[in-house]
Coordinates of C-alpha atoms and ligand atoms in Angstrom, one line a residue:
M25 CA 0.0 0.0 0.0
N26 CA 1.5 3.3 -1.1
V27 CA 0.3 6.0 1.3
L28 CA 0.9 9.8 1.0
V29 CA 1.7 11.2 4.4
T30 CA 1.3 15.0 4.4
G31 CA 3.2 16.5 7.4
G32 CA 5.0 13.2 7.7
M33 CA 8.2 15.0 9.0
G34 CA 6.2 16.3 12.0
Y35 CA 5.7 14.9 15.5
I36 CA 2.8 12.5 14.9
G37 CA 3.5 12.0 11.2
S38 CA 7.1 10.8 11.7
H39 CA 6.1 8.2 14.4
T40 CA 3.2 7.1 12.1
C41 CA 5.6 6.5 9.2
I42 CA 7.6 4.1 11.4
Q43 CA 4.6 2.1 12.5
M44 CA 3.4 2.1 8.8
I45 CA 6.7 0.7 7.6
D46 CA 6.5 -1.9 10.4
A47 CA 3.0 -2.9 9.1
G48 CA 4.5 -3.3 5.5
M49 CA 3.1 0.0 4.1
N50 CA 5.1 2.4 2.0
P51 CA 4.8 6.0 3.2
V52 CA 5.6 8.8 0.8
I53 CA 6.1 12.1 2.7
L54 CA 5.1 15.5 1.6
D55 CA 6.1 18.3 4.0
N56 CA 7.1 21.9 3.6
L57 CA 9.3 21.8 6.7
Y58 CA 7.5 24.8 8.2
N59 CA 7.6 23.1 11.6
S60 CA 10.1 20.3 11.2
K61 CA 13.6 19.5 10.1
N62 CA 15.2 17.5 7.4
T63 CA 17.1 15.3 9.9
V64 CA 13.9 13.6 10.9
L65 CA 14.1 11.5 7.7
E66 CA 17.5 10.1 8.8
R67 CA 16.0 9.2 12.2
I68 CA 13.1 7.4 10.6
E69 CA 15.6 5.4 8.5
K70 CA 17.8 4.7 11.6
V71 CA 14.9 3.3 13.5
S72 CA 12.9 1.5 10.8
G73 CA 15.7 0.5 8.4
V74 CA 13.8 2.2 5.5
K75 CA 14.2 5.8 4.2
P76 CA 10.8 6.9 3.0
T77 CA 10.5 9.0 -0.2
F78 CA 10.4 12.6 0.9
I79 CA 9.1 15.5 -1.2
E80 CA 9.7 19.0 0.2
G81 CA 6.6 21.0 -0.8
D82 CA 3.4 22.5 0.2
V83 CA 0.0 20.7 0.3
R84 CA -1.6 23.8 -1.1
N85 CA 0.3 23.4 -4.3
K86 CA -2.3 21.4 -6.4
S87 CA -0.1 20.5 -9.3
L88 CA 2.6 19.2 -7.1
V89 CA 0.2 17.1 -5.1
V90 CA -1.2 15.7 -8.4
D91 CA 2.3 14.8 -9.6
V92 CA 3.1 13.1 -6.3
L93 CA -0.1 11.1 -6.3
K94 CA 0.5 9.9 -9.9
A95 CA 4.3 9.4 -9.7
H96 CA 4.1 7.2 -6.6
N97 CA 0.9 5.3 -7.4
I98 CA -0.7 6.5 -4.2
D99 CA -3.6 4.3 -2.8
A100 CA -4.5 6.4 0.3
V101 CA -3.6 9.6 2.1
I102 CA -3.0 10.5 5.7
H103 CA -3.3 14.2 6.2
F104 CA -1.3 15.6 9.1
A105 CA 0.0 18.8 7.5
G106 CA -1.3 21.9 9.2
L107 CA -0.7 24.5 11.9
K108 CA -1.5 23.5 15.5
A109 CA -0.9 26.3 18.0
V110 CA -4.1 27.5 19.6
G111 CA -2.8 30.8 20.9
E112 CA -1.0 31.6 17.6
S113 CA -4.3 30.9 15.7
V114 CA -6.0 33.7 17.6
Q115 CA -3.2 36.1 16.3
K116 CA -3.0 34.6 12.8
P117 CA -6.5 33.3 11.8
L118 CA -5.9 33.8 8.1
E119 CA -2.8 31.6 8.1
Y120 CA -4.7 28.9 10.0
Y121 CA -7.7 28.9 7.7
D122 CA -5.4 28.9 4.7
N123 CA -3.1 26.0 5.8
N124 CA -5.8 23.9 7.5
V125 CA -8.9 24.4 5.6
N126 CA -7.7 25.5 2.2
G127 CA -4.9 23.0 2.4
T128 CA -7.3 20.1 2.9
L129 CA -9.6 21.4 0.1
V130 CA -6.7 21.5 -2.4
L131 CA -5.5 18.0 -1.3
V132 CA -9.0 16.5 -1.8
D133 CA -9.3 18.3 -5.2
A134 CA -6.0 16.7 -6.3
M135 CA -7.0 13.3 -5.0
R136 CA -10.3 13.5 -6.9
D137 CA -8.4 14.3 -10.1
C138 CA -6.2 11.3 -9.6
D139 CA -9.0 8.9 -8.4
V140 CA -7.4 8.4 -5.0
K141 CA -10.5 8.0 -2.7
T142 CA -9.2 7.0 0.7
L143 CA -8.3 9.7 3.2
V144 CA -7.5 9.8 7.0
F145 CA -7.6 13.2 8.6
S146 CA -5.9 14.4 11.8
S147 CA -8.7 16.0 13.8
S148 CA -8.7 16.9 17.5
A149 CA -10.7 16.5 20.7
T150 CA -10.8 20.3 20.5
V151 CA -13.9 19.9 18.3
Y152 CA -15.9 18.8 21.4
G153 CA -15.3 22.4 22.9
D154 CA -16.2 22.4 26.6
P155 CA -17.9 19.0 26.9
A156 CA -21.0 18.7 29.1
S157 CA -19.7 15.5 30.7
V158 CA -16.9 12.9 30.4
P159 CA -16.0 10.5 28.9
I160 CA -16.6 11.9 25.5
T161 CA -18.2 9.7 22.8
E162 CA -18.1 10.5 19.1
D163 CA -21.7 11.6 19.0
F164 CA -21.2 14.5 21.4
P165 CA -22.1 18.0 20.1
T166 CA -19.2 19.8 18.4
S167 CA -18.2 23.5 18.7
A168 CA -15.1 25.7 18.5
T169 CA -13.7 28.5 20.7
N170 CA -10.7 29.5 18.7
P171 CA -9.5 29.7 15.0
Y172 CA -7.5 26.5 15.3
G173 CA -10.4 24.5 16.6
R174 CA -12.7 26.1 14.1
S175 CA -10.4 25.2 11.3
K176 CA -10.5 21.5 12.4
L177 CA -14.3 21.6 12.7
M178 CA -14.6 23.3 9.3
V179 CA -12.5 20.6 7.7
E180 CA -14.6 17.9 9.4
E181 CA -17.8 19.5 8.0
C182 CA -16.3 20.0 4.5
L183 CA -15.2 16.3 4.4
T184 CA -18.5 15.1 5.7
D185 CA -20.4 17.0 3.0
F186 CA -17.9 15.9 0.4
Q187 CA -18.2 12.2 1.4
K188 CA -22.0 12.5 1.2
A189 CA -21.8 13.7 -2.4
N190 CA -19.1 11.0 -3.2
P191 CA -20.3 7.9 -1.4
D192 CA -17.6 5.7 -2.9
W193 CA -14.9 7.5 -0.9
S194 CA -13.5 6.3 2.5
I195 CA -13.0 9.3 4.8
T196 CA -11.8 8.8 8.4
L197 CA -11.8 11.6 10.9
L198 CA -9.5 10.7 13.8
R199 CA -10.0 12.9 16.9
Y200 CA -6.8 12.9 18.9
F201 CA -6.8 13.6 22.6
N202 CA -3.4 14.6 24.0
P203 CA -0.4 13.0 22.3
V204 CA 2.7 12.7 24.4
G205 CA 5.8 10.5 24.5
S206 CA 8.3 9.6 21.9
H207 CA 9.7 6.6 20.0
P208 CA 11.1 4.2 22.7
T209 CA 14.6 4.5 21.2
G210 CA 14.6 8.2 22.0
E211 CA 15.5 8.9 18.3
L212 CA 12.3 10.7 17.5
G213 CA 10.1 12.9 19.6
E214 CA 8.4 16.3 19.9
D215 CA 10.6 19.2 19.0
P216 CA 8.6 22.5 19.4
Q217 CA 10.1 25.7 18.1
G218 CA 10.4 28.4 20.7
I219 CA 8.5 28.2 24.0
P220 CA 6.4 25.0 24.1
N221 CA 2.6 25.5 24.4
N222 CA 1.9 22.0 25.5
L223 CA 2.5 20.6 28.9
M224 CA 4.9 17.7 28.4
P225 CA 7.4 19.4 26.1
F226 CA 7.5 22.2 28.7
V227 CA 8.0 19.8 31.6
S228 CA 10.8 17.9 29.8
Q229 CA 12.6 21.2 28.9
V230 CA 12.5 22.2 32.7
A231 CA 13.9 18.8 33.6
V232 CA 16.7 19.1 31.0
G233 CA 17.6 22.6 32.3
R234 CA 16.3 24.7 29.4
R235 CA 13.6 26.4 31.5
E236 CA 13.5 27.3 35.2
F237 CA 10.1 26.1 36.3
L238 CA 6.7 25.0 35.0
S239 CA 3.7 27.3 35.3
V240 CA 0.7 25.2 36.3
F241 CA -2.2 27.0 34.7
G242 CA -5.1 26.9 37.2
H243 CA -5.4 25.1 40.6
D244 CA -9.1 25.8 41.2
Y245 CA -10.7 23.6 38.7
P246 CA -13.4 21.2 40.0
T247 CA -10.9 18.2 39.6
K248 CA -9.3 16.0 42.2
D249 CA -6.3 18.3 42.8
G250 CA -7.6 21.5 41.2
T251 CA -5.4 21.2 38.1
G252 CA -6.7 20.5 34.6
V253 CA -7.3 16.8 33.6
R254 CA -6.6 15.4 30.1
D255 CA -6.4 12.1 28.3
Y256 CA -2.7 11.7 27.5
I257 CA -2.0 9.1 24.8
H258 CA 1.3 7.7 23.8
V259 CA 2.3 8.9 20.3
M260 CA 3.1 5.3 19.4
D261 CA -0.4 4.2 20.3
L262 CA -1.8 7.1 18.3
S263 CA 0.4 6.0 15.3
D264 CA -0.9 2.5 15.6
G265 CA -4.4 3.9 15.5
H266 CA -3.7 5.3 12.0
V267 CA -2.4 2.0 10.7
A268 CA -5.5 0.3 12.2
A269 CA -7.8 2.9 10.5
L270 CA -6.2 2.2 7.1
Q271 CA -6.4 -1.5 7.5
K272 CA -9.9 -1.8 8.9
V273 CA -11.9 1.0 7.3
G274 CA -9.5 2.4 4.6
S275 CA -11.2 0.4 2.0
K276 CA -14.7 0.7 3.4
Q277 CA -16.8 3.4 1.7
G278 CA -18.3 5.8 4.1
L279 CA -17.5 8.5 6.7
H280 CA -15.8 7.1 9.8
V281 CA -15.2 9.0 13.0
Y282 CA -13.1 7.8 16.0
N283 CA -11.8 9.1 19.2
L284 CA -8.1 8.1 19.7
G285 CA -7.6 8.4 23.4
T286 CA -7.0 6.0 26.4
G287 CA -10.1 6.7 28.4
N288 CA -8.0 7.7 31.4
G289 CA -7.7 11.3 32.8
Y290 CA -4.5 12.6 34.5
S291 CA -4.1 16.0 36.1
V292 CA -1.2 18.4 35.5
L293 CA 0.3 17.4 38.9
D294 CA -0.1 13.7 38.1
M295 CA 2.0 14.2 35.0
V296 CA 4.6 16.2 36.8
K297 CA 4.9 13.4 39.4
A298 CA 5.1 10.7 36.8
F299 CA 7.6 12.6 34.9
E300 CA 9.8 13.2 38.0
A301 CA 9.7 9.4 38.8
A302 CA 10.6 8.4 35.3
S303 CA 13.5 10.9 34.9
G304 CA 14.8 11.1 38.4
K305 CA 14.8 14.9 38.0
E306 CA 12.9 17.4 40.0
V307 CA 10.4 19.6 38.1
P308 CA 10.0 22.9 40.0
Y309 CA 6.5 24.4 39.4
Q310 CA 4.5 27.5 40.3
L311 CA 0.7 27.5 40.6
V312 CA -0.5 30.4 38.4
D313 CA -3.9 31.6 37.0
R314 CA -5.8 29.6 34.6
R315 CA -5.0 29.9 30.9
P316 CA -7.8 31.6 29.0
G317 CA -9.8 29.1 26.9
D318 CA -8.7 26.0 28.9
I319 CA -11.3 23.5 30.1
A320 CA -11.3 21.7 33.4
E321 CA -11.3 18.1 32.1
C322 CA -11.5 16.1 29.0
W323 CA -11.1 12.4 28.2
A324 CA -12.3 9.9 25.7
D325 CA -14.5 7.0 25.5
P326 CA -12.4 5.0 23.0
A327 CA -14.8 2.0 22.8
K328 CA -15.8 2.7 19.1
A329 CA -12.2 2.5 17.9
T330 CA -11.7 -0.7 19.9
K331 CA -14.8 -2.3 18.5
E332 CA -14.5 -1.2 14.9
L333 CA -10.7 -0.8 14.4
G334 CA -9.6 -3.5 16.9
W335 CA -7.3 -0.8 18.3
Q336 CA -6.6 0.1 21.8
A337 CA -4.1 2.3 23.6
I338 CA -1.8 -0.1 25.5
R339 CA 1.2 2.0 26.6
T340 CA 1.2 3.2 30.2
L341 CA 1.8 6.6 31.8
E342 CA 5.2 5.3 32.9
E343 CA 6.1 4.6 29.3
M344 CA 4.8 8.0 28.1
T345 CA 7.0 9.8 30.6
A346 CA 10.1 7.5 30.3
D347 CA 10.1 7.8 26.6
T348 CA 9.6 11.6 26.7
W349 CA 12.6 11.8 28.9
R350 CA 14.7 9.4 26.8
W351 CA 14.1 11.6 23.7
Q352 CA 14.7 14.9 25.6
S353 CA 17.8 13.8 27.5
K354 CA 19.4 12.3 24.3
N355 CA 18.4 15.4 22.2
P356 CA 18.4 18.4 24.7
Q357 CA 18.1 20.9 21.8
G358 CA 15.8 18.7 19.7
Y359 CA 16.7 17.6 16.2
P360 CA 20.0 18.8 14.9
E361 CA 20.0 21.1 11.8
S362 CA 20.8 19.2 8.6
Ligands
NAD20 P1 3.7 19.1 13.6 O1 3.7 20.6 13.5 O2 4.8 18.4 14.4 O3 3.6 18.4 12.2 C1 2.9 19.0 11.2 C2 3.8 18.9 9.9 O4 3.1 19.5 8.8 C3 5.1 19.8 10.1 O5 6.2 18.9 9.7 C4 5.0 20.9 9.1 O6 6.2 21.3 8.6 C5 4.1 20.4 8.1 N1 3.2 21.3 7.4 C6 2.5 22.4 7.9 N2 1.8 23.1 7.0 C7 2.1 22.4 5.8 C8 1.7 22.7 4.5 N3 0.9 23.7 4.1 N4 2.2 21.9 3.5 C9 3.0 20.8 3.8 N5 3.4 20.6 5.1 C10 3.0 21.4 6.1 O7 2.3 18.7 14.3 P2 1.8 17.3 14.9 O8 1.7 17.5 16.4 O9 2.5 16.2 14.3 O10 0.3 17.4 14.4 C11 -0.1 16.7 13.2 C12 -1.6 16.9 12.9 O11 -2.3 16.5 14.1 C13 -1.9 18.4 12.8 O12 -2.9 18.5 11.8 C14 -2.5 18.8 14.2 O13 -3.4 19.8 14.1 C15 -3.2 17.5 14.5 N6 -3.3 17.3 16.1 C16 -2.2 17.5 16.8 C17 -2.4 17.4 18.2 C18 -1.2 17.6 19.1 O14 -1.4 17.8 20.3 N7 0.1 17.4 18.7 C19 -3.6 17.2 18.8 C20 -4.7 17.0 18.0 C21 -4.5 17.1 16.6
UFG21 N1 -0.6 23.2 31.1 C1 0.1 23.9 32.2 N2 1.2 24.5 31.9 C2 1.8 24.6 30.6 C3 1.1 23.9 29.6 C4 -0.1 23.3 29.9 O1 -0.4 23.8 33.3 O2 2.9 25.2 30.5 C5 -1.8 22.5 31.4 C6 -3.0 23.1 30.7 O3 -3.7 24.1 31.4 C7 -3.9 21.8 30.6 C8 -2.9 20.7 30.4 O4 -1.7 21.2 31.0 O5 -4.6 21.7 31.8 C9 -2.7 20.2 29.0 O6 -2.4 21.3 28.2 P1 -1.8 21.2 26.7 O7 -1.5 22.6 26.2 O8 -0.7 20.3 26.7 O9 -3.0 20.5 26.0 P2 -4.5 21.1 25.7 O10 -5.4 20.0 26.3 O11 -4.7 22.5 26.2 O12 -4.6 21.1 24.1 C10 -4.2 20.0 23.4 C11 -3.6 20.4 22.0 C12 -4.7 21.1 21.2 C13 -5.9 20.2 21.1 C14 -6.4 19.8 22.4 C15 -7.4 18.7 22.3 O13 -2.6 21.3 22.2 O14 -4.2 21.3 19.9 O15 -5.2 19.1 23.2 O16 -7.0 17.7 21.6 F1 -6.8 20.8 20.4

């Protein structure tokens, strides 16, 4: 199976390429390197023994996408490429709608021209907004509170309409909860540019000495210790979810929607404690005000993915934190420049 992986040099895409290779698939990467480095490709090769084909380019360039789909005899597409920082999306909404919404429309248009009718899309638990209750099932109402979330919701709606009009397509929307961790070798991991927005990269940069302390955003939420609760999922489990989606519903016509989460909720302080245990490092923190736009708690009911994809998150909190630390301690400054 030849699979075009847009954004395949990024955090989730690179790990997914490794699991695809392991499953006997042939990933072909298209990435403009806006948020990733060339050296990721060598790491994929080091870990998997295979160097995937890499095309440096933009998913919004239709003629390029058409050329790639044809030249590599592509059977299916996993679409990771896009921008993902919630705060930045408030400052730069046009860039977010252009990359995330327009980028997807151009990609689907190119796929249609080339008769490639299988698409897996990276969506997010952000489409559930502030859920009325937990755990969250796929039929919960959707909403958005910022341009990033709205771009994901818009793409979900565009793809739903498109699939209705083109019932012979297989379109899968995967709603990720909170991806953390890294490849167990520590060769690949999350490498944010600048100050990390997300919890675990920040925690690991504190542990490695790049930052002084963690600010814990909010300690008065109605949760067990007052800090926010999330469904952290190991990036390797998330990657396996993409392989399962391609294998189980990739050839089934229809619109398929799945939560990819563990079903467990951990607080910020749980994560700090687990990370300290895994790394043997102290993570100093300060309790500060809530971050605007954050919700108290959010975790998945992953039963639908288990039933229909035969997939389940199996990696523990200890593995999530130990693997994060292995990556961070082996690569304190992230990936090297090429
Ligand atoms: P990432 O930034 O590490 O990877 C995205 C990749 O896409 C990068 O390598 C970037 O260079 C590339 N890219 C961006 N715009 C492009 C364009 N126009 N053309 C070609 N390449 C382009 O992000 P990630 O964490 O791996 O996330 C992958 C996908 O999953 C994104 O769509 C993101 O919105 C979604 N997602 C991520 C999370 C998370 O917490 N990491 C949660 C839910 C959903
Ligand atoms: N947090 C801190 N300090 C930090 C960073 C985060 O206390 O420096 C807290 C947050 O307040 C929250 C928890 O850690 O309680 C997790 O925050 P993240 O920023 O890591 O993750 P979010 O749940 O806010 O958002 C993530 C992705 C979004 C995605 C959403 C739902 O960043 O893109 O999950 O999938 F939309």
